[in-house]
Coordinates of C-alpha atoms and ligand atoms in Angstrom, one line a residue:
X1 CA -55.2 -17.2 -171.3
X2 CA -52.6 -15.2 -172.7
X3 CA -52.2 -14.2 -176.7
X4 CA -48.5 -13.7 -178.0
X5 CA -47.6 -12.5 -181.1
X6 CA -44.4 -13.1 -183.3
X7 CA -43.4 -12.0 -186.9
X8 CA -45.3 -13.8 -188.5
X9 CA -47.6 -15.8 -185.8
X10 CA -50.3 -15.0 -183.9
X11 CA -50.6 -18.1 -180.9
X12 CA -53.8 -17.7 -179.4
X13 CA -55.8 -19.4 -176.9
X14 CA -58.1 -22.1 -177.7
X15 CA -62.1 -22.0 -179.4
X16 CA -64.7 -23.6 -180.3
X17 CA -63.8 -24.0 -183.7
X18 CA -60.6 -24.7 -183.1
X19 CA -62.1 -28.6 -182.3
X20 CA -62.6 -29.8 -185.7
X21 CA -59.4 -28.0 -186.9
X22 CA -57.3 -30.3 -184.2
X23 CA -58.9 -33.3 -185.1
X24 CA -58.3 -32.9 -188.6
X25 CA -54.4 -32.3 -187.8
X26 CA -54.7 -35.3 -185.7
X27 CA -56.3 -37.2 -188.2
X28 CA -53.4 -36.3 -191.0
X29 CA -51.0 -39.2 -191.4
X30 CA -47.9 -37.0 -192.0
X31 CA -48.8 -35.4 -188.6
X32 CA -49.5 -38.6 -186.8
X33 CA -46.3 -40.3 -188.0
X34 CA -43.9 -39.7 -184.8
X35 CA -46.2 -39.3 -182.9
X36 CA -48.7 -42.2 -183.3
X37 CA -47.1 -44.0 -185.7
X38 CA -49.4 -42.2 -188.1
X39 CA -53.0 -43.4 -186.9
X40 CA -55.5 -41.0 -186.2
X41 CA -56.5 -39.4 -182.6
X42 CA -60.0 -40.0 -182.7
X43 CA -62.9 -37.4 -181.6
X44 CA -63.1 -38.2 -177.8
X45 CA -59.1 -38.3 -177.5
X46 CA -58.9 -35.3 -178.7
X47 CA -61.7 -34.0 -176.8
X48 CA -60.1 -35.6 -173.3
X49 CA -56.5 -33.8 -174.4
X50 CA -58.5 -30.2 -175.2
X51 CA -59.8 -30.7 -171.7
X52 CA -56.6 -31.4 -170.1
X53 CA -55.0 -28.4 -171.9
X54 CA -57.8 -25.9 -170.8
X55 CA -57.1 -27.4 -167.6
X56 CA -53.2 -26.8 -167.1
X57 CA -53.8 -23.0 -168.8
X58 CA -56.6 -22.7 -165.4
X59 CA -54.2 -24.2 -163.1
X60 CA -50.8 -23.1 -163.9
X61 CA -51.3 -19.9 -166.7
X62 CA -49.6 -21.5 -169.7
X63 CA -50.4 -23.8 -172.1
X64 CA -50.1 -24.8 -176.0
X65 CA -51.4 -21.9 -178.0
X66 CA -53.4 -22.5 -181.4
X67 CA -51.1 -21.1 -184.3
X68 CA -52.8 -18.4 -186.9
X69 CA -50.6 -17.3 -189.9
X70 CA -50.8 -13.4 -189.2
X71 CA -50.4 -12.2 -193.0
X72 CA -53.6 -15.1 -193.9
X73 CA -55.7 -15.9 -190.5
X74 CA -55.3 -19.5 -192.1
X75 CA -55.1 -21.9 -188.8
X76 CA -51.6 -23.7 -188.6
X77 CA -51.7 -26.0 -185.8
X78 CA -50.3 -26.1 -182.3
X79 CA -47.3 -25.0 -180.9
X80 CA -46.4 -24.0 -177.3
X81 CA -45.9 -25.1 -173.6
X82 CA -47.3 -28.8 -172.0
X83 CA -47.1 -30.6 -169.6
X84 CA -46.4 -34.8 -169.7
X85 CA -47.3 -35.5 -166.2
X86 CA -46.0 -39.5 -166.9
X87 CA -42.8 -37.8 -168.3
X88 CA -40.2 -39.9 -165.7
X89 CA -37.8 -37.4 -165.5
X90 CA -37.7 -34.4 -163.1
X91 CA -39.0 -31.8 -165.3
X92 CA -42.3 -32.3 -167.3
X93 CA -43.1 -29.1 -169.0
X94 CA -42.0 -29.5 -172.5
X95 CA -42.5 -27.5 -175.5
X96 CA -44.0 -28.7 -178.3
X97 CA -45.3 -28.2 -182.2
X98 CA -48.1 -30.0 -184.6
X99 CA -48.4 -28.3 -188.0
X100 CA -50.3 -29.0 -191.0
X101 CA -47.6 -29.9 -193.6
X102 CA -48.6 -27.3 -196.2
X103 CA -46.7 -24.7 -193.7
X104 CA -43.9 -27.1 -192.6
X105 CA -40.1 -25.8 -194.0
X106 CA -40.9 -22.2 -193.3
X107 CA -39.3 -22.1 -190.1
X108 CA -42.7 -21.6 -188.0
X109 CA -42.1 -24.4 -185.4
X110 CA -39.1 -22.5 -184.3
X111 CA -40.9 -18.9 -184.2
X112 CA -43.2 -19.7 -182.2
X113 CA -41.2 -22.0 -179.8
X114 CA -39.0 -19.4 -178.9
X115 CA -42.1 -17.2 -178.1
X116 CA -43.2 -20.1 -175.7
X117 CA -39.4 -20.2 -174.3
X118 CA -39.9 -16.4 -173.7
X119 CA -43.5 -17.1 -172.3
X120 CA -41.9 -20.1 -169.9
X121 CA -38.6 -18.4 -169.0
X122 CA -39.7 -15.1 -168.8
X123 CA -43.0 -15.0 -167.0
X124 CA -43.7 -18.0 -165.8
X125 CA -39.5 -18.2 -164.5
X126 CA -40.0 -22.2 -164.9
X127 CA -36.5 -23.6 -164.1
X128 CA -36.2 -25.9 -167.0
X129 CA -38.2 -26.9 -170.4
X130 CA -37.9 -30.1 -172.0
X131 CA -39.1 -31.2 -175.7
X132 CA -39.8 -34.9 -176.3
X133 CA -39.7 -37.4 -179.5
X134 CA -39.0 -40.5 -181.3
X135 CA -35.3 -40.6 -181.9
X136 CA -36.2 -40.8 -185.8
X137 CA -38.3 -37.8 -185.7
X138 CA -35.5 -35.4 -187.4
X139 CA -37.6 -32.4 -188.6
X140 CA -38.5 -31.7 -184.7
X141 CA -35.7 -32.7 -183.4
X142 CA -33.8 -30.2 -186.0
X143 CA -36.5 -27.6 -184.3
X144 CA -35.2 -28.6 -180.4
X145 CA -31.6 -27.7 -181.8
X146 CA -32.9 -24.4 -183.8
X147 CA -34.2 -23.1 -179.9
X148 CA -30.7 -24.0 -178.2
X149 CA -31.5 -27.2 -176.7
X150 CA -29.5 -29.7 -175.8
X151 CA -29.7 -33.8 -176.3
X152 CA -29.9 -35.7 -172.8
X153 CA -30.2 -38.8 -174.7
X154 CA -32.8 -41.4 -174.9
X155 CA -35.1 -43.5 -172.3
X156 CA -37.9 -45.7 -172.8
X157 CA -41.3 -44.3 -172.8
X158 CA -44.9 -45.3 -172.7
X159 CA -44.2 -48.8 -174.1
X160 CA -41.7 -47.5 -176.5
X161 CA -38.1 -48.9 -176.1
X162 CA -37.1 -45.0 -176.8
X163 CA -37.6 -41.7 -176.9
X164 CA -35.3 -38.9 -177.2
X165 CA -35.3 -36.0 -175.0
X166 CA -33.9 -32.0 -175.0
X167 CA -33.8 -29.7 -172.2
X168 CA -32.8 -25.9 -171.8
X169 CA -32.5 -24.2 -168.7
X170 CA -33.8 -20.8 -167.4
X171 CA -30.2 -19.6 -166.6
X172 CA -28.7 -20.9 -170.4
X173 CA -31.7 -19.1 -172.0
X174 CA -31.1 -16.0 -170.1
X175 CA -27.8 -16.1 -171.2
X176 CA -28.6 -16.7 -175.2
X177 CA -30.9 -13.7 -174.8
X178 CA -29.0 -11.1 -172.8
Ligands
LIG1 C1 -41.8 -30.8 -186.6 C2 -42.5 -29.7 -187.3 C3 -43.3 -28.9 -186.3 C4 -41.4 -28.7 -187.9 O1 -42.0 -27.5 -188.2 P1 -41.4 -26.5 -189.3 O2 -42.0 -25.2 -189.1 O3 -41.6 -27.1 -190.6 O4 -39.8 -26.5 -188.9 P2 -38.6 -25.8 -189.8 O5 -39.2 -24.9 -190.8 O6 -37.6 -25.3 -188.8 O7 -38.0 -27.1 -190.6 C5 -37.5 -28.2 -189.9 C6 -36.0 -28.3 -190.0 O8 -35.7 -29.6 -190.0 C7 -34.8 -29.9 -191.1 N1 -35.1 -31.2 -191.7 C8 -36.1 -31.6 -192.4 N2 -36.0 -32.9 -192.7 C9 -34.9 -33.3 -192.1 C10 -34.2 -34.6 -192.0 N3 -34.8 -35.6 -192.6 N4 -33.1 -34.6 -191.3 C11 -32.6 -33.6 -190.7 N5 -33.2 -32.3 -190.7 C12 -34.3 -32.2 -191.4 C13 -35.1 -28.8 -192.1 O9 -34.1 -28.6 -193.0 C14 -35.3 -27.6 -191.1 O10 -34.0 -27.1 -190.6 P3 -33.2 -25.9 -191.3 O11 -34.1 -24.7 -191.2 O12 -32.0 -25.8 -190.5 O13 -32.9 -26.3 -192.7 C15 -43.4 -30.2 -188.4 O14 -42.6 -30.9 -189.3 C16 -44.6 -31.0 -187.9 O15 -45.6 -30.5 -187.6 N6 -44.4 -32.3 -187.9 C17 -45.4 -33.3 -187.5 C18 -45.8 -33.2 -186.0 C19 -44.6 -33.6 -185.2 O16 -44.0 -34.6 -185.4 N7 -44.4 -32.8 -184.1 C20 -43.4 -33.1 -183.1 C21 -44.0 -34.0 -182.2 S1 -42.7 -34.4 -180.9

């Protein structure tokens, strides 16, 4: 599993530790709101998602990262690359971001989903990352728009009658960066 560092990030690959820290950030309502409509994951959800994560980093070298404030070593949350294998669209790797809300406003989510754009794009050459949320989920989507992706609009999902979806591709981001 591959480290990265930003400014002011360090993602790194999962722990042990790291455990109770997600489900405490999947226990916080503010976290849970757009995502679960704010209930809890409880311990064996998380435990089967961990699982699934350590998996994809095995099978396919990427993966979310846990999220360490450099300056602190406080623990931040989750940000990076996943994959939604129900996602019914062609491309299912998505980025993604879950942080505790004492560090939210600081323009973290962003920081480190361009280092997981650069991480996709740039060595894994995937051909196109998506990012996924409830339409009303601004603060994220504000994030998608931060990174240069664009709205594709908005499709049922799981049982909800919609989510909203952004997508960049490999040749745009080459573009933005050269
Ligand atoms: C989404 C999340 C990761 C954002 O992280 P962050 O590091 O705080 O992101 P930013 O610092 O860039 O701030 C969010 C942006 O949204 C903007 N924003 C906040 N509330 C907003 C609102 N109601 N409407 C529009 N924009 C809003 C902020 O102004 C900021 O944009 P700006 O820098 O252009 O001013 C964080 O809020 C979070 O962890 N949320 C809970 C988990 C979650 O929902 N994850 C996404 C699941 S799909």
């Amino acid at each position: 599993m591959t480290t990265v560092g930003t400014e002011r990030l360090l993602l790194r690959p999962w722990c042990e530790a790291d455990f109770d820290r997600l489900v405490g950030l999947y226990s916080n309502v503010e976290v849970m709101r757009f995502i679960s409509g704010g209930v809890p994951l409880d311990r064996p959800r998380v435990e089967a998602m961990l699982d699934r994560v350590m998996g994809l980093w095995r099978e396919r070298g990427f993966g979310p990262w846990a999220a360490i404030d450099k300056a602190s070593g406080a623990w931040l949350g989750e940000i990076g690359l996943n994959e939604i294998p129900d996602w019914p669209e062609a491309d299912k790797i998505e980025v993604g971001w879950e942080l505790d809300p004492a560090w939210w406003g600081r323009g973290l989510a962003p920081e480190g989903g361009r280092a997981a754009l650069e991480f996709g794009f740039g060595v894994h050459r995937l051909p196109r990352i998506i990012s996924v949320t409830r339409p009303d989920n601004a603060k994220s989507r504000r994030v998608m728009e931060k990174l240069g992706m664009t709205c594709q609009g908005e499709r049922p999902f799981r049982g909800a009658p919609a989510a909203v979806w952004y997508a960049l591709d490999r040749e745009t981001w080459l573009n933005s960066t050269a």
